[in-house]
Each structure stands twice: as structure tokens, then as C-alpha cells.
Short mmCIF file of C-alpha atoms in Angstrom, two decimals:
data_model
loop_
_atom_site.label_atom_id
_atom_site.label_comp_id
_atom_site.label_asym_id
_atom_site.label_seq_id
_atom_site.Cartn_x
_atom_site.Cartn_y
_atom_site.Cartn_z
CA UNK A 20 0.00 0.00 0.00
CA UNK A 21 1.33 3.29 -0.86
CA UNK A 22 0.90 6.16 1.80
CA UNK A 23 -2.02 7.88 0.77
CA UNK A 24 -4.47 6.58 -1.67
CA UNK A 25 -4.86 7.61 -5.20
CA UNK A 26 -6.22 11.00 -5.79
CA UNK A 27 -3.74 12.33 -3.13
CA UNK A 28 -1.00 10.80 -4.25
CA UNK A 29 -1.33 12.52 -7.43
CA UNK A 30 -1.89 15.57 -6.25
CA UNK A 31 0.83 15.28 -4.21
CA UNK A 32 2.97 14.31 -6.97
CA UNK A 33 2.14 17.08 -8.97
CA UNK A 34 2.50 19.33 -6.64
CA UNK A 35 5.96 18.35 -5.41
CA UNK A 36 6.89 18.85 -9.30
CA UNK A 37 6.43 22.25 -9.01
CA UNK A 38 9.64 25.07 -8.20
CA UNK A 39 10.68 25.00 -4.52
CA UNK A 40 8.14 22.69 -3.78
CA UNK A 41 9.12 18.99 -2.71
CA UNK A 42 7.48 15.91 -1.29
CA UNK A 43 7.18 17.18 2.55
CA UNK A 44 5.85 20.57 1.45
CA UNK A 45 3.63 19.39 -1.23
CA UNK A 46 2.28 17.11 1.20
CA UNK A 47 1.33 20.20 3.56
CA UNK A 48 -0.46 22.39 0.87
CA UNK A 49 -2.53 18.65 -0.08
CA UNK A 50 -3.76 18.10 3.60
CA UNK A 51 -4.05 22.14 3.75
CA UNK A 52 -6.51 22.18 0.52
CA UNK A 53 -8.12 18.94 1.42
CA UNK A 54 -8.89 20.30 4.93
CA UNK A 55 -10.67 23.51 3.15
CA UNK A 56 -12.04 21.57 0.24
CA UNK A 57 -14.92 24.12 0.18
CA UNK A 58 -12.90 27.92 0.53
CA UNK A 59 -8.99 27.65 -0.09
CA UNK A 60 -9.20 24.75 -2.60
CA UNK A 61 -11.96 26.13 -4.62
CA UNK A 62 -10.36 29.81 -4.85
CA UNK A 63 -6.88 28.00 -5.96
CA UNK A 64 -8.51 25.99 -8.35
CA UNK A 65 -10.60 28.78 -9.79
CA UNK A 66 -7.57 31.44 -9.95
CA UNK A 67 -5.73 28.88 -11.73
CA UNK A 68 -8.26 27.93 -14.73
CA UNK A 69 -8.61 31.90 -14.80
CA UNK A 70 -5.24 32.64 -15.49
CA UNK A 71 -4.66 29.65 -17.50
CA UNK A 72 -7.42 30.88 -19.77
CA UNK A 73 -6.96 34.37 -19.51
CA UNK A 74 -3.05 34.60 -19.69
CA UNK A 75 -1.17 34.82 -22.89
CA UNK A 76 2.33 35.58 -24.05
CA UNK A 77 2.26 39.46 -25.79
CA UNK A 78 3.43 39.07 -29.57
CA UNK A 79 5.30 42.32 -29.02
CA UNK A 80 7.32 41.88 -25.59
CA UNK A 81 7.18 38.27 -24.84
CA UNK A 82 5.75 39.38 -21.19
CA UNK A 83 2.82 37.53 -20.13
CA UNK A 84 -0.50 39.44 -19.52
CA UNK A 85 -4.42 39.03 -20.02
CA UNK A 86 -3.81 41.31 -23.08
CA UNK A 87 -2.11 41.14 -26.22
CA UNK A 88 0.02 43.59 -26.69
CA UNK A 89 0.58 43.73 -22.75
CA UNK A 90 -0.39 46.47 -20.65
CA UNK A 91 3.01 48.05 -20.70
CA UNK A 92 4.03 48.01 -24.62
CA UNK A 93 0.24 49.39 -24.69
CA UNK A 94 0.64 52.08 -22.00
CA UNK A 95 1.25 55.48 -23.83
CA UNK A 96 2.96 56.68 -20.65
CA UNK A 97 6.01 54.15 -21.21
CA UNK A 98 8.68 55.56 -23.01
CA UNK A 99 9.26 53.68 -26.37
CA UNK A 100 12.76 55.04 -27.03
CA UNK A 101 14.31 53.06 -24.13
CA UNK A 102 13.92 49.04 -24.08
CA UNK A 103 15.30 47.11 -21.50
CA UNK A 104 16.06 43.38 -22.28
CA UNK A 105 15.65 40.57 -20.12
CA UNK A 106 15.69 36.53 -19.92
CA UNK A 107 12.30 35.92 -18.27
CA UNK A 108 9.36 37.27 -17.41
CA UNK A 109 10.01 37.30 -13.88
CA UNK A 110 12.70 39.81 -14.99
CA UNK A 111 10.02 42.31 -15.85
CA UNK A 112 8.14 41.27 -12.26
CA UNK A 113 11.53 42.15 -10.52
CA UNK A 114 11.81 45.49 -12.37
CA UNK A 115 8.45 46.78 -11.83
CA UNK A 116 8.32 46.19 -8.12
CA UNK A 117 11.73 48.42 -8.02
CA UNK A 118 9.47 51.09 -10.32
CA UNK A 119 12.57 52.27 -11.88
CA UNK A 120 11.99 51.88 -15.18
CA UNK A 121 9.50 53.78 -17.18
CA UNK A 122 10.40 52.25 -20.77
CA UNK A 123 9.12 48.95 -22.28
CA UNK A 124 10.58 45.34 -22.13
CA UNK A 125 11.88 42.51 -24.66
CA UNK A 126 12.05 38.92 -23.30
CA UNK A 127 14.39 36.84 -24.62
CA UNK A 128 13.26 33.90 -23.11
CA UNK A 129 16.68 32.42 -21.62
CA UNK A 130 19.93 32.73 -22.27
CA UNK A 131 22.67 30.79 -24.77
CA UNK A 132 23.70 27.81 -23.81
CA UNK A 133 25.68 25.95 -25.86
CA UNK A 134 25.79 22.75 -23.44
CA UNK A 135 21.84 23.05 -23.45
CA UNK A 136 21.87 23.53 -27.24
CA UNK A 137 20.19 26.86 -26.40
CA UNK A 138 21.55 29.22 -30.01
CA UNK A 139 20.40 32.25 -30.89
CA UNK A 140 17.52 31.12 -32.77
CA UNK A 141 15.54 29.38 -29.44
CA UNK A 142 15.76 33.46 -28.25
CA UNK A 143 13.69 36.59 -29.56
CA UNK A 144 16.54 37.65 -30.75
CA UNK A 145 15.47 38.41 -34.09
CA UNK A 146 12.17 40.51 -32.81
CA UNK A 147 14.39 42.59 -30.57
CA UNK A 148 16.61 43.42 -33.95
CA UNK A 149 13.51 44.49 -35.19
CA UNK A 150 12.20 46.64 -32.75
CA UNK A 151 16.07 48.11 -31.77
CA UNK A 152 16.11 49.12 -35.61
CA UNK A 153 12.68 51.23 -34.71
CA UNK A 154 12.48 54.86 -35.63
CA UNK A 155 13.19 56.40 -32.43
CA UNK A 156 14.87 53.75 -30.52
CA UNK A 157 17.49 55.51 -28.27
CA UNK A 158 18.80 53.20 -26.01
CA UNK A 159 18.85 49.00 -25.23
CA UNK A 160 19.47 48.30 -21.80
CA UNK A 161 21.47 44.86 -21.32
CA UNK A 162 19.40 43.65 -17.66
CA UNK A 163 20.60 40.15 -18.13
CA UNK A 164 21.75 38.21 -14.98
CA UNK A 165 25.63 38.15 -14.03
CA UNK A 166 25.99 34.42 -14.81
CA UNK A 167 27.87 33.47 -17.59
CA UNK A 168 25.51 32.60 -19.66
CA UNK A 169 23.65 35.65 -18.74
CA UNK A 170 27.24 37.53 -19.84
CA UNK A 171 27.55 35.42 -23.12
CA UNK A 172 23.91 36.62 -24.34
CA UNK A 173 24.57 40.32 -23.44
CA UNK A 174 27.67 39.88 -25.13
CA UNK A 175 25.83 38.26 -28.40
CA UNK A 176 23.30 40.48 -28.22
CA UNK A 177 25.72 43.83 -28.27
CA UNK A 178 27.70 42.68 -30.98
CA UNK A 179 24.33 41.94 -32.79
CA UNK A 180 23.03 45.40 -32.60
CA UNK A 181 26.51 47.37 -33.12
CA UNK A 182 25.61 48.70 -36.46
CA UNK A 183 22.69 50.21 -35.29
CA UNK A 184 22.07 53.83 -34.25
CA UNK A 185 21.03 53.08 -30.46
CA UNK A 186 22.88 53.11 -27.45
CA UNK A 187 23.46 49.43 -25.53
CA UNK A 188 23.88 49.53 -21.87
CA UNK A 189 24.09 47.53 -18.81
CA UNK A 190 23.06 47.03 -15.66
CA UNK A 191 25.55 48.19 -12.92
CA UNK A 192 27.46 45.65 -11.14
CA UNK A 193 28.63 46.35 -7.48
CA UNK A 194 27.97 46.18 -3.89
CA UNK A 195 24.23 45.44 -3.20
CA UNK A 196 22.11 47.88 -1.23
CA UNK A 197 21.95 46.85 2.08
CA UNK A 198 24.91 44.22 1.34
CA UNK A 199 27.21 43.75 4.03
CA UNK A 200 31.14 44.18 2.24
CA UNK A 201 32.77 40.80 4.71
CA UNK A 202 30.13 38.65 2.67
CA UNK A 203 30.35 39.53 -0.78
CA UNK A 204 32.18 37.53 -2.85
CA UNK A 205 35.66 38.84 -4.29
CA UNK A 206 34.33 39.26 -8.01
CA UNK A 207 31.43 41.22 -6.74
CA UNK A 208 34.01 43.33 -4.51
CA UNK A 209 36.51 43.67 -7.39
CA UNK A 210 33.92 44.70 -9.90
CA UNK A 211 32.54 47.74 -7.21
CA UNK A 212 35.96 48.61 -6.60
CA UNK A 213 36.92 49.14 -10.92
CA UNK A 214 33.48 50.79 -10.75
CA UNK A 215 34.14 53.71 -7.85
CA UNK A 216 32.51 56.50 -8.43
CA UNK A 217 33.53 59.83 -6.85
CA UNK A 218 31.66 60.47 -3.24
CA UNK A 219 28.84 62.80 -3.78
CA UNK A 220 28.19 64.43 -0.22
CA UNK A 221 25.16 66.27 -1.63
CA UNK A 222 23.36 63.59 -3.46
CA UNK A 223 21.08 60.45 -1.48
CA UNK A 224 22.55 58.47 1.07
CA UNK B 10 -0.46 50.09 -11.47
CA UNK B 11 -0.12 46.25 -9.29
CA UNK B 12 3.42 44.18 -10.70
CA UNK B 13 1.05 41.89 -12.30
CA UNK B 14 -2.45 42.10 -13.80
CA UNK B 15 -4.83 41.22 -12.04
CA UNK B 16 -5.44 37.07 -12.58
CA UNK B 17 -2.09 36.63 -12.24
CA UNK B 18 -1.72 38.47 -9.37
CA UNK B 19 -5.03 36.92 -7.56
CA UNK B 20 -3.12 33.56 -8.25
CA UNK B 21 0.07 34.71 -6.98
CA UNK B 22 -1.81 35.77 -3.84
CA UNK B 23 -3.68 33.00 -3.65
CA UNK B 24 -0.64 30.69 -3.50
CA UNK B 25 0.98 33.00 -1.21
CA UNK B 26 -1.27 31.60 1.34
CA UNK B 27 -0.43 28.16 1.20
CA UNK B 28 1.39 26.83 4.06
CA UNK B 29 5.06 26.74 3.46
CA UNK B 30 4.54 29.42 0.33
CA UNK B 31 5.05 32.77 0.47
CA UNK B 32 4.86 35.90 -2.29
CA UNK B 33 8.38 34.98 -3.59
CA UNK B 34 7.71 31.08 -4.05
CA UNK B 35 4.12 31.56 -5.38
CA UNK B 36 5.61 34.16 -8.21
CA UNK B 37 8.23 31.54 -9.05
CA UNK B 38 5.05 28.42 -9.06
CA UNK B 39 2.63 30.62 -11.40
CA UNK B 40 5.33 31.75 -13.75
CA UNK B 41 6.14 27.69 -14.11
CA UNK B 42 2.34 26.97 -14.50
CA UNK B 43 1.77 30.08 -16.56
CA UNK B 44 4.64 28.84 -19.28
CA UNK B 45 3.08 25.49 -19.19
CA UNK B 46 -0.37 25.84 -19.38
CA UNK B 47 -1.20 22.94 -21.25
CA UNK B 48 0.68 20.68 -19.49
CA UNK B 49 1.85 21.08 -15.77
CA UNK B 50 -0.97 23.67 -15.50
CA UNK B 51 -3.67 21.40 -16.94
CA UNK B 52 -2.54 18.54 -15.00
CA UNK B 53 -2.22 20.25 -11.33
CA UNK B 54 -5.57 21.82 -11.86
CA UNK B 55 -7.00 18.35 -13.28
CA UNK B 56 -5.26 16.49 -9.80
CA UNK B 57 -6.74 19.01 -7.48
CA UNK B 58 -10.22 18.62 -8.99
CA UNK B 59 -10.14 15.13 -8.71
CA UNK B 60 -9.08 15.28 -5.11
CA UNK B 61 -11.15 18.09 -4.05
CA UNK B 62 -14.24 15.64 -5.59
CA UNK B 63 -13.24 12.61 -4.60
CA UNK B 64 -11.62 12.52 -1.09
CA UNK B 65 -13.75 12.83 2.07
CA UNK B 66 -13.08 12.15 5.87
CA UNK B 67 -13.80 8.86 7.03
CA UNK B 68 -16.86 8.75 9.68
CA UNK B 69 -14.56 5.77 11.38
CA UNK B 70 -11.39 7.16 12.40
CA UNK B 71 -10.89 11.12 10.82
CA UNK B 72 -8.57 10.07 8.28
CA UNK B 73 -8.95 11.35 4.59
CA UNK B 74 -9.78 8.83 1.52
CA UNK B 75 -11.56 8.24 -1.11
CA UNK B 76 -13.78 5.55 0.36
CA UNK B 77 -15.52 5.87 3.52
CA UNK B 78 -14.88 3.79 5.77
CA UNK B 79 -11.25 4.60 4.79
CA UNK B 80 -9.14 1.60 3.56
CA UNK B 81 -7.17 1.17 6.69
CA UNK B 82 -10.15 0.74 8.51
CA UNK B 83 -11.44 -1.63 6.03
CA UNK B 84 -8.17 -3.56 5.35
CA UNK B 85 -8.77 -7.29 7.37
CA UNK B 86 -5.00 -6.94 7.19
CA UNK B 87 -4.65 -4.55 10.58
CA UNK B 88 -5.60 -5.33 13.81
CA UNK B 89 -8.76 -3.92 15.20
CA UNK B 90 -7.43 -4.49 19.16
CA UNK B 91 -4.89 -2.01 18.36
CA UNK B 92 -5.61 1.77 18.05
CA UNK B 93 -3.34 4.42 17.28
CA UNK B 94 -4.85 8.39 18.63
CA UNK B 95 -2.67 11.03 16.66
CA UNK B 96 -3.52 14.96 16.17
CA UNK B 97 -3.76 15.10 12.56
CA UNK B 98 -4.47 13.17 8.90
CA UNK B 99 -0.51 14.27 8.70
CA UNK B 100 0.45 12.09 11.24
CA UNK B 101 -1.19 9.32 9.54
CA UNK B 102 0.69 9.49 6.66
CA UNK B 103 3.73 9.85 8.82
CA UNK B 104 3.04 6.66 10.55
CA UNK B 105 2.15 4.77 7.27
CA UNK B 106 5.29 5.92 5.60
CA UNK B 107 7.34 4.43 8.72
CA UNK B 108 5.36 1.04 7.57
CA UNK B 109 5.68 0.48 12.17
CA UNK B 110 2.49 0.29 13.52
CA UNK B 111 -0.29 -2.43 11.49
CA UNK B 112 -3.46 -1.52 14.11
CA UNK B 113 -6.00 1.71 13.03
CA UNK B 114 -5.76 4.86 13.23
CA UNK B 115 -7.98 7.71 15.38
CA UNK B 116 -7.42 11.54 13.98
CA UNK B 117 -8.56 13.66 17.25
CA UNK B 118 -8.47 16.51 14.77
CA UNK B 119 -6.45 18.75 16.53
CA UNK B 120 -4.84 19.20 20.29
CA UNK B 121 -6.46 21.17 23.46
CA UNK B 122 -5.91 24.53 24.04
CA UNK B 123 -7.12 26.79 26.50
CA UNK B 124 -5.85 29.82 24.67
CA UNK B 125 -7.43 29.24 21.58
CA UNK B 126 -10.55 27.91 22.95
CA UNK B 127 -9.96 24.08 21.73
CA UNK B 128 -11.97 22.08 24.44
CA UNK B 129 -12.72 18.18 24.39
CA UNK B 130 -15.80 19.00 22.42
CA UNK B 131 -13.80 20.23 19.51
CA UNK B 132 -11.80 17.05 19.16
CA UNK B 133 -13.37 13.57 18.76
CA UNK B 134 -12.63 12.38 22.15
CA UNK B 135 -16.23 11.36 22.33
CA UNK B 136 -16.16 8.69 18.79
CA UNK B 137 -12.59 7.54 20.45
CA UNK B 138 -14.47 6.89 24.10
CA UNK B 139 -16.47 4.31 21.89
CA UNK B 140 -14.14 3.16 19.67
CA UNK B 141 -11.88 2.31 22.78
CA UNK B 142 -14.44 0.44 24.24
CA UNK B 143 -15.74 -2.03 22.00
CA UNK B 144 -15.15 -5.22 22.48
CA UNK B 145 -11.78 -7.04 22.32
CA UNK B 146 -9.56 -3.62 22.26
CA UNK B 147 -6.58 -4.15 23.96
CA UNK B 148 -4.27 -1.00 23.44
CA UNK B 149 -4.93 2.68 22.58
CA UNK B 150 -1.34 4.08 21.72
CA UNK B 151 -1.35 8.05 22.23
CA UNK B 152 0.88 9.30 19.56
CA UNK B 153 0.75 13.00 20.18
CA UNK B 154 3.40 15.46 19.62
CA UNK B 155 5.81 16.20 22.06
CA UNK B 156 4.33 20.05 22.75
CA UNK B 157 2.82 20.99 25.95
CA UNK B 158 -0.42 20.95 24.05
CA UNK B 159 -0.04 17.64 22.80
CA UNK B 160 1.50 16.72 26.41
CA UNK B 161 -1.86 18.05 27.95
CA UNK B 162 -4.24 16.45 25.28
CA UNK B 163 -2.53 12.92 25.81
CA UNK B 164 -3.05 13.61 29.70
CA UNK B 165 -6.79 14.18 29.08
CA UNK B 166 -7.38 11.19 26.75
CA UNK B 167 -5.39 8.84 29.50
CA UNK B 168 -7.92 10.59 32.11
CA UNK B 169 -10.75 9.83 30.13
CA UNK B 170 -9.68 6.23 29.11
CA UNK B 171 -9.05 5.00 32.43
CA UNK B 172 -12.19 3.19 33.48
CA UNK B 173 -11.76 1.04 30.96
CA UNK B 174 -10.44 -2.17 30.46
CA UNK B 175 -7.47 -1.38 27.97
CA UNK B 176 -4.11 -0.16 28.24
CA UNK B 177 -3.04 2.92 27.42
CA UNK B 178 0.51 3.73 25.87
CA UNK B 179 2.19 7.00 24.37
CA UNK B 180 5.42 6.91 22.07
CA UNK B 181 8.71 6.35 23.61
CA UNK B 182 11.01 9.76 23.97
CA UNK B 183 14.29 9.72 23.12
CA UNK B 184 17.43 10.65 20.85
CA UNK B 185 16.14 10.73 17.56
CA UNK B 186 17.75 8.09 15.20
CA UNK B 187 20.94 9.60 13.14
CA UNK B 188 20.53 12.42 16.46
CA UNK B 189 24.05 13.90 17.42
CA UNK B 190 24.02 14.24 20.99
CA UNK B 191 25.41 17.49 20.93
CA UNK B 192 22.60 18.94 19.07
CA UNK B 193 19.61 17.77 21.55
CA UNK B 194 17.91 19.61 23.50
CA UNK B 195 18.41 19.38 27.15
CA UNK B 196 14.93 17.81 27.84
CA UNK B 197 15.67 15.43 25.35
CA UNK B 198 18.47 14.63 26.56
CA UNK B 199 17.16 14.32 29.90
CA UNK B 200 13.96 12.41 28.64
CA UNK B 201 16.53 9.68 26.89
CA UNK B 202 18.54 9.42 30.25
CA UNK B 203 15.93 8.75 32.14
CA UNK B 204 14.93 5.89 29.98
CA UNK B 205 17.57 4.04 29.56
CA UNK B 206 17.82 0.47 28.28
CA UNK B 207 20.09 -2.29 29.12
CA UNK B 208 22.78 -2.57 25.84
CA UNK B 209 22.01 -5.66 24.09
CA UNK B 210 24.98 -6.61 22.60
CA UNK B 211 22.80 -9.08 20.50
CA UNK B 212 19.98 -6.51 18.96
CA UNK B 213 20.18 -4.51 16.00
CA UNK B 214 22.62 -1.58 15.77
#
């Protein structure tokens, strides 16, 4: 006899699948819906055939939203000249909590791989040449993670759009806010340390 | 404007809620369903259907199955003169997976406590009282956590319990197996001192 019968089993099976979930945690959400088969496990179950119906990639960004194009390549109050390229869509989460962007997004959808037999072709690569070409387009901003695969794609992606009349940047690289400097790794040290900038005594803390 | 439009963010929120989930992990579970909506999506919102259909307490014992009576206390295979009282349907499954105990279960449904206004009438003390005295039961085992309110519950049960011709047991308390010593707790420690066995050079390790 396995431990639970059917129907849980599967669901806890399924569950434990998903990101950061395992066996012992899926486990607790299964006895946690089951418990509240009438409130928590009906509102799950309902959210998720809503956004599974609802949700759809947009053609222009690759974001995912209940619109296509997606709220933000729609809104007239994002600035068009300025698009800011990232590997996921959880990128563009990330940078709208910080609200410090006010331009619009391209998703690549990973980074290259070669091992993984991820090339340039698996990427939006091509629809960001199109839209960097744009009349207008000022600058491309490079917010790809500091891995190295995340350093190989900026890198392809740069040399990609060098003939083009837009300026490619990056994202900063140095001490994190809030960072303490005895646990930072010596790469992230080294790289603030090239990057010093002269001590401003008027501007923020 | 929210980070996400709106059903993704009722999702996220939703999941947030789960035990062991928080904003963070639930972002990172519906941007894996949300890419695979017609596979891992379809198929965790097809498993928690099932289960949220199919699966009901059983009227015997508090456990959670499809069948009612549940199959444990169907199965001919486990002795009816043994009955095991835990808290929860959790510790079922935690007792099943050790594969140590082949009597039936009782799910009290909780533990007593004053605070919170849990009184006898909230647990099924009164379905155990009956269960405990039917003919030919020879042990109830009170298998209740360690906790002062699991401590107190399993005090109250053994009150209750003692008229009648049975005997009551609780699990042993000791150094947990792979424990270091140095790691324990001093009433641990303590509780494994006090109950010391003779070293039998012939047992198992």
C-alpha cells in the first residue's frame, strides 16, 4: 500500500513537481486544501483555470498578460525610445516592483547555452533586432543576470546590434544595497571597486 | 499600477497563502504553471479537482480517503485491538510511511488549548471513548506530539480512558535516530537518560 491513496498521491505528486516545492511541502499544501475543500481549494482551483485561460504571451514583448500587446508596450505613458532586455518574465516582475523603469521590455526567453543547445535562434533575438532598428529607438538596456551565460547573451546580443544607431547599456554591477562588504564575494568586490565613483556628499545616502 | 495584472496576481496571492509558500515562491510556481499551461498547469488543476471531488473524511477514524470507511479501517489486514490516537491526517501518513504500527488509526483533529478555545468538544474524544471500548480492544497508543499541548491532550485522553479495560501507551522519547548528541535539547536529553535500556549486545545496531 502506498501512503495515501490515489487521488492524493497525485496531487501530491504534482504538486511536489512544481519550483521549490518537494514531497514534505507538497504534502502540507494537499492536507491544507483537502482540509478547506470548500474555501482555499476552490479559490486555488478557480484562480488557476482563470489565469490559465486568460493569460497569454504578448506578440510584441514576450511578457505575459491578459492582453495582447501587454499592458506596458500598450501604455502610452512608457517611453518607447528606451527598451530594456531581459531573460524571463520574472525579470520584468523584478523590475516593476523596483518602479525604476519607465520604458518597455523585450524577453528573450533564456539565455545561450551551448551545453543546453540553447543558439540564438531558441531566443527573440530576431524581434528585438527588429524593434532596436525602430524609428526612435534611443537606447537598449542589457538587464541580463551576471551568470555566464547571462554575460555570453549580453555579449551576443551587443555585438548583434553594433551597427545600429542606439545606445546598448548595462546594468551596474557592485555592492548590493543593504549588502554587508565581509560577505560579498571577491568578483562582486573587485567589480565595485573598478566601478568607484567619486563620493557625492550632496546627493542620497 | 499592481506588478502583475490582475489574474495573475489573484493567483500569486492565492498561492501566497499556502502553508510553506510565500509571495516569492508563489511568483516563481505561477510563472512555471503560466509557461506550461497545457501541461503542468492542466494537470495540477486536473489532480486538485479530482481530489477536491473525490476525497472525504472517514466517519470511522478522521482520516482522509476516497472511500468511507477509509481503507485502513477496512483492510482485514490490521488489527482492530490495536488503536493508534494522533492529532492530525498528517500524522497518519507519517506513521504509514514508517510502515511500524499495522493496528488503526484515530485523527482527534487537533490538540487542546485553552488559549485558543480548543476544548474536548472540539476534538473527537467522544467517537474515540467508543471506539476504545468495544469489544476485544486491547491497546490505545497516544501518539501526540511532544508540545505541551499535545503533552496536555494525551493527559486528558489517558484521564478519560481509564475506566476502561485497555491499556493505554504513548510513544517512547528519546534521541532521535541519526541524532548527534550534541545537538539535543536538554529535555531530550534528559527524557533519553531517564529511559535508559540495558545494551544488548545481541539486537540490532
Amino acid at each position: 500500500m502506498t501512503d495515501q491513496t490515489e487521488p492524493i498521491q497525485l496531487l501530491v505528486d504534482r504538486l511536489a513537481r512544481l519550483p521549490g516545492l518537494g514531497p514534505r511541502s507538497a504534502r502540507r499544501v494537499t492536507l491544507h486544501l483537502l482540509k478547506r475543500r470548500n474555501s482555499a481549494m476552490r479559490e486555488v482551483i478557480e484562480a488557476l483555470r482563470t489565469a490559465a485561460e486568460a493569460v497569454r504571451p504578448c506578440q510584441v514583448c514576450g511578457s505575459l498578460d491578459t492582453r495582447d500587446p501587454c499592458r506596458i508596450c500598450r501604455d502610452p505613458q512608457r517611453d518607447p525610445r528606451s527598451l530594456c532586455v531581459v531573460e524571463d518574465v520574472a525579470d520584468v516582475w523584478a523590475l516593476e516592483r523596483a518602479r525604476a523603469f519607465s520604458g518597455r521590455y523585450h524577453v528573450l526567453g533564456g539565455t545561450l547555452n551551448a551545453l543546453d543547445g540553447v543558439g540564438p535562434e531558441d531566443l527573440m533575438v530576431e524581434s528585438l533586432m527588429q524593434r532596436a532598428a525602430e524609428q526612435g529607438m534611443q537606447e537598449v538596456i542589457l538587464a541580463l543576470s551576471a551568470t555566464v551565460d547571462g554575460q555570453v547573451t549580453a555579449h551576443y546580443v551587443a555585438e548583434r546590434l553594433r551597427g545600429l544607431d542606439v545606445r546598448v547599456t548595462r546594468l551596474a554591477q557592485g555592492v548590493p544595497v543593504g549588502g554587508e562588504l565581509d560577505y560579498l564575494d571577491e568578483g562582486t568586490l573587485g567589480a565595485a571597486l573598478a566601478a568607484r565613483r567619486a563620493f557625492d556628499t550632496a546627493g542620497p545616502l
